Amino acid sequence: MRENLLVVANWKSNKTVSESLDWLKIFSKEKEKINLQNIEVVICPSFTALFACSRFIDENRLSIKLGGQNISEFGDGAYTGEVSARQLKESADYVIIGHSERKKYVFESRHSMEKKAEQAKSFGIFSILCVDDENDFVMPDPSYIAYEPPTAISTFGVGKADDPLHVAQVFLKLRKKSGAKLLYGGSIDENNINSYLVIENLSGFLVGGASLDPVKFLNLLAKC
Ligand code: PGA
């Protein structure tokens, strides 16, 4: 039997608190119609909405996990604007590290990514390290590696999903570098997800644009 798939929704800088809660309300109502067994769903809202989402999930006993889109490389203390691992852990069990948008727009460095992964680990937060290709930097032990070629990201590169055969080749190379579970991300949607499910070593997906609408996201999950 196939292992559980992890499907991570990366909302990026979208949705207010009330929009995030509306998404959860629709998702929790509509999800009764499909079988979500063997799928672990992780939503990564903005920091501003994380706690409200976490409370909603607890109150409604939903089987959804939460993740941060970033984490501080420092601990608690005098680091204005940063969200520490201990703060994140109040609401989230996962964190995305080194997304290509962060590398491009805020020049996230390898050193910083390493420190972030260390912080996450010390608070029991699963790290999802993003890599652009098989030669990209991989720290010793991320929980997950998300292969996301920038050209495949729907709002960033040319927005063309990578060929599943090429993803499989990249996964083989990444597997030699790390024992972390492997995810694919970049223009995944309900129409193309099927062709990636057969990839050896695939443990799930990182989904951006197609996760913003709860019904579309559920349609995508239904194909898994
Ligand atoms: P996309 O984004 O699914 O919109 O291509 C994926 C990501 O950037 O994580």
mmCIF file of N, CA and C in Angstrom, residues 61-121:
data_model
loop_
_atom_site.group_PDB
_atom_site.id
_atom_site.type_symbol
_atom_site.label_atom_id
_atom_site.label_comp_id
_atom_site.label_asym_id
_atom_site.label_seq_id
_atom_site.Cartn_x
_atom_site.Cartn_y
_atom_site.Cartn_z
ATOM 1 N N ARG A 61 -12.347 20.173 15.309
ATOM 2 C CA ARG A 61 -11.682 18.851 15.242
ATOM 3 C C ARG A 61 -11.415 18.409 13.818
ATOM 4 N N LEU A 62 -10.827 19.306 13.058
ATOM 5 C CA LEU A 62 -10.517 18.981 11.658
ATOM 6 C C LEU A 62 -9.164 18.282 11.581
ATOM 7 N N SER A 63 -9.048 17.354 10.649
ATOM 8 C CA SER A 63 -7.741 16.690 10.508
ATOM 9 C C SER A 63 -6.906 17.420 9.457
ATOM 10 N N ILE A 64 -6.571 18.659 9.813
ATOM 11 C CA ILE A 64 -5.717 19.486 8.961
ATOM 12 C C ILE A 64 -4.558 19.951 9.830
ATOM 13 N N LYS A 65 -3.359 19.916 9.275
ATOM 14 C CA LYS A 65 -2.196 20.443 10.006
ATOM 15 C C LYS A 65 -1.863 21.824 9.444
ATOM 16 N N LEU A 66 -1.109 22.576 10.230
ATOM 17 C CA LEU A 66 -0.718 23.909 9.772
ATOM 18 C C LEU A 66 0.793 24.022 9.660
ATOM 19 N N GLY A 67 1.204 24.907 8.771
ATOM 20 C CA GLY A 67 2.635 25.158 8.607
ATOM 21 C C GLY A 67 2.887 26.646 8.458
ATOM 22 N N GLY A 68 4.114 27.058 8.786
ATOM 23 C CA GLY A 68 4.545 28.430 8.533
ATOM 24 C C GLY A 68 5.193 28.487 7.160
ATOM 25 N N GLN A 69 5.180 29.685 6.577
ATOM 26 C CA GLN A 69 5.855 29.865 5.281
ATOM 27 C C GLN A 69 7.307 30.272 5.488
ATOM 28 N N ASN A 70 7.655 30.508 6.748
ATOM 29 C CA ASN A 70 8.993 30.966 7.095
ATOM 30 C C ASN A 70 9.127 30.819 8.602
ATOM 31 N N ILE A 71 10.340 30.962 9.095
ATOM 32 C CA ILE A 71 10.600 30.851 10.535
ATOM 33 C C ILE A 71 11.860 31.685 10.814
ATOM 34 N N SER A 72 11.978 32.165 12.019
ATOM 35 C CA SER A 72 13.193 32.931 12.347
ATOM 36 C C SER A 72 14.395 32.001 12.464
ATOM 37 N N GLU A 73 15.547 32.512 12.042
ATOM 38 C CA GLU A 73 16.768 31.719 12.249
ATOM 39 C C GLU A 73 17.302 31.904 13.667
ATOM 40 N N PHE A 74 16.695 32.843 14.406
ATOM 41 C CA PHE A 74 17.100 33.105 15.787
ATOM 42 C C PHE A 74 16.069 32.493 16.733
ATOM 43 N N GLY A 75 16.362 32.542 18.012
ATOM 44 C CA GLY A 75 15.368 32.095 18.992
ATOM 45 C C GLY A 75 14.471 33.255 19.383
ATOM 46 N N ASP A 76 13.827 33.128 20.551
ATOM 47 C CA ASP A 76 13.050 34.252 21.095
ATOM 48 C C ASP A 76 14.003 35.415 21.379
ATOM 49 N N GLY A 77 13.511 36.613 21.415
ATOM 50 C CA GLY A 77 14.354 37.723 21.849
ATOM 51 C C GLY A 77 14.229 38.950 20.986
ATOM 52 N N ALA A 78 15.290 39.748 20.967
ATOM 53 C CA ALA A 78 15.257 41.057 20.313
ATOM 54 C C ALA A 78 15.546 40.921 18.819
ATOM 55 N N TYR A 79 14.589 40.384 18.088
ATOM 56 C CA TYR A 79 14.738 40.196 16.632
ATOM 57 C C TYR A 79 13.469 40.733 15.966
ATOM 58 N N THR A 80 13.389 42.035 15.864
ATOM 59 C CA THR A 80 12.168 42.699 15.396
ATOM 60 C C THR A 80 11.669 42.119 14.075
ATOM 61 N N GLY A 81 10.421 41.771 14.065
ATOM 62 C CA GLY A 81 9.789 41.304 12.826
ATOM 63 C C GLY A 81 9.917 39.815 12.592
ATOM 64 N N GLU A 82 10.693 39.115 13.423
ATOM 65 C CA GLU A 82 10.883 37.681 13.212
ATOM 66 C C GLU A 82 9.854 36.876 14.017
ATOM 67 N N VAL A 83 9.537 35.680 13.547
ATOM 68 C CA VAL A 83 8.658 34.773 14.287
ATOM 69 C C VAL A 83 9.493 33.556 14.669
ATOM 70 N N SER A 84 9.680 33.370 15.966
ATOM 71 C CA SER A 84 10.584 32.309 16.426
ATOM 72 C C SER A 84 9.921 30.940 16.328
ATOM 73 N N ALA A 85 10.764 29.916 16.390
ATOM 74 C CA ALA A 85 10.259 28.539 16.311
ATOM 75 C C ALA A 85 9.289 28.251 17.455
ATOM 76 N N ARG A 86 9.608 28.775 18.642
ATOM 77 C CA ARG A 86 8.731 28.516 19.792
ATOM 78 C C ARG A 86 7.363 29.163 19.580
ATOM 79 N N GLN A 87 7.371 30.367 18.973
ATOM 80 C CA GLN A 87 6.091 31.033 18.674
ATOM 81 C C GLN A 87 5.329 30.268 17.598
ATOM 82 N N LEU A 88 6.068 29.820 16.577
ATOM 83 C CA LEU A 88 5.399 29.117 15.473
ATOM 84 C C LEU A 88 4.775 27.806 15.956
ATOM 85 N N LYS A 89 5.495 27.136 16.860
ATOM 86 C CA LYS A 89 5.040 25.819 17.319
ATOM 87 C C LYS A 89 3.688 25.884 18.027
ATOM 88 N N GLU A 90 3.314 27.069 18.520
ATOM 89 C CA GLU A 90 1.988 27.210 19.151
ATOM 90 C C GLU A 90 0.875 26.856 18.186
ATOM 91 N N SER A 91 1.104 27.128 16.883
ATOM 92 C CA SER A 91 0.033 26.926 15.897
ATOM 93 C C SER A 91 0.387 25.920 14.808
ATOM 94 N N ALA A 92 1.664 25.640 14.606
ATOM 95 C CA ALA A 92 2.045 24.894 13.402
ATOM 96 C C ALA A 92 2.976 23.730 13.702
ATOM 97 N N ASP A 93 2.912 22.722 12.848
ATOM 98 C CA ASP A 93 3.800 21.557 12.979
ATOM 99 C C ASP A 93 4.806 21.470 11.839
ATOM 100 N N TYR A 94 4.623 22.299 10.824
ATOM 101 C CA TYR A 94 5.497 22.260 9.644
ATOM 102 C C TYR A 94 5.999 23.670 9.347
ATOM 103 N N VAL A 95 7.091 23.746 8.590
ATOM 104 C CA VAL A 95 7.523 25.054 8.090
ATOM 105 C C VAL A 95 8.227 24.887 6.742
ATOM 106 N N ILE A 96 7.925 25.811 5.838
ATOM 107 C CA ILE A 96 8.609 25.852 4.535
ATOM 108 C C ILE A 96 9.892 26.665 4.719
ATOM 109 N N ILE A 97 10.990 26.126 4.235
ATOM 110 C CA ILE A 97 12.274 26.838 4.356
ATOM 111 C C ILE A 97 12.891 27.009 2.967
ATOM 112 N N GLY A 98 13.337 28.233 2.670
ATOM 113 C CA GLY A 98 14.099 28.476 1.443
ATOM 114 C C GLY A 98 13.281 28.434 0.173
ATOM 115 N N HIS A 99 12.034 28.858 0.244
ATOM 116 C CA HIS A 99 11.233 28.932 -0.982
ATOM 117 C C HIS A 99 11.939 29.841 -1.994
ATOM 118 N N SER A 100 11.823 29.536 -3.275
ATOM 119 C CA SER A 100 12.583 30.312 -4.273
ATOM 120 C C SER A 100 12.169 31.779 -4.290
ATOM 121 N N GLU A 101 10.927 32.078 -3.879
ATOM 122 C CA GLU A 101 10.538 33.492 -3.792
ATOM 123 C C GLU A 101 11.321 34.205 -2.686
ATOM 124 N N ARG A 102 11.585 33.503 -1.606
ATOM 125 C CA ARG A 102 12.386 34.111 -0.531
ATOM 126 C C ARG A 102 13.843 34.256 -0.970
ATOM 127 N N LYS A 103 14.319 33.294 -1.741
ATOM 128 C CA LYS A 103 15.705 33.423 -2.226
ATOM 129 C C LYS A 103 15.789 34.623 -3.167
ATOM 130 N N LYS A 104 14.757 34.802 -3.988
ATOM 131 C CA LYS A 104 14.793 35.880 -4.970
ATOM 132 C C LYS A 104 14.541 37.250 -4.338
ATOM 133 N N TYR A 105 13.510 37.352 -3.508
ATOM 134 C CA TYR A 105 13.096 38.681 -3.045
ATOM 135 C C TYR A 105 13.772 39.144 -1.760
ATOM 136 N N VAL A 106 14.139 38.197 -0.869
ATOM 137 C CA VAL A 106 14.803 38.651 0.368
ATOM 138 C C VAL A 106 16.179 38.000 0.533
ATOM 139 N N PHE A 107 16.676 37.448 -0.565
ATOM 140 C CA PHE A 107 18.052 36.922 -0.620
ATOM 141 C C PHE A 107 18.371 35.956 0.517
ATOM 142 N N GLU A 108 17.451 35.044 0.764
ATOM 143 C CA GLU A 108 17.679 34.067 1.834
ATOM 144 C C GLU A 108 18.934 33.253 1.530
ATOM 145 N N SER A 109 19.813 33.154 2.515
ATOM 146 C CA SER A 109 21.105 32.486 2.286
ATOM 147 C C SER A 109 21.083 31.044 2.804
ATOM 148 N N ARG A 110 22.083 30.284 2.381
ATOM 149 C CA ARG A 110 22.203 28.911 2.875
ATOM 150 C C ARG A 110 22.362 28.887 4.383
ATOM 151 N N HIS A 111 23.204 29.786 4.864
ATOM 152 C CA HIS A 111 23.461 29.839 6.302
ATOM 153 C C HIS A 111 22.144 30.061 7.061
ATOM 154 N N SER A 112 21.368 30.992 6.541
ATOM 155 C CA SER A 112 20.099 31.301 7.183
ATOM 156 C C SER A 112 19.157 30.080 7.137
ATOM 157 N N MET A 113 19.142 29.402 5.991
ATOM 158 C CA MET A 113 18.266 28.220 5.873
ATOM 159 C C MET A 113 18.677 27.135 6.862
ATOM 160 N N GLU A 114 19.997 26.977 7.014
ATOM 161 C CA GLU A 114 20.489 25.968 7.963
ATOM 162 C C GLU A 114 20.060 26.293 9.386
ATOM 163 N N LYS A 115 20.191 27.575 9.743
ATOM 164 C CA LYS A 115 19.814 27.993 11.099
ATOM 165 C C LYS A 115 18.304 27.806 11.314
ATOM 166 N N LYS A 116 17.542 28.111 10.272
ATOM 167 C CA LYS A 116 16.085 27.955 10.370
ATOM 168 C C LYS A 116 15.717 26.486 10.593
ATOM 169 N N ALA A 117 16.387 25.611 9.847
ATOM 170 C CA ALA A 117 16.099 24.177 9.994
ATOM 171 C C ALA A 117 16.468 23.698 11.399
ATOM 172 N N GLU A 118 17.567 24.227 11.927
ATOM 173 C CA GLU A 118 17.974 23.851 13.299
ATOM 174 C C GLU A 118 16.927 24.321 14.311
ATOM 175 N N GLN A 119 16.462 25.557 14.120
ATOM 176 C CA GLN A 119 15.430 26.093 15.026
ATOM 177 C C GLN A 119 14.168 25.229 14.959
ATOM 178 N N ALA A 120 13.765 24.909 13.732
ATOM 179 C CA ALA A 120 12.542 24.102 13.557
ATOM 180 C C ALA A 120 12.705 22.765 14.267
ATOM 181 N N LYS A 121 13.836 22.128 14.026
ATOM 182 C CA LYS A 121 14.055 20.796 14.602
ATOM 183 C C LYS A 121 14.014 20.853 16.120
#
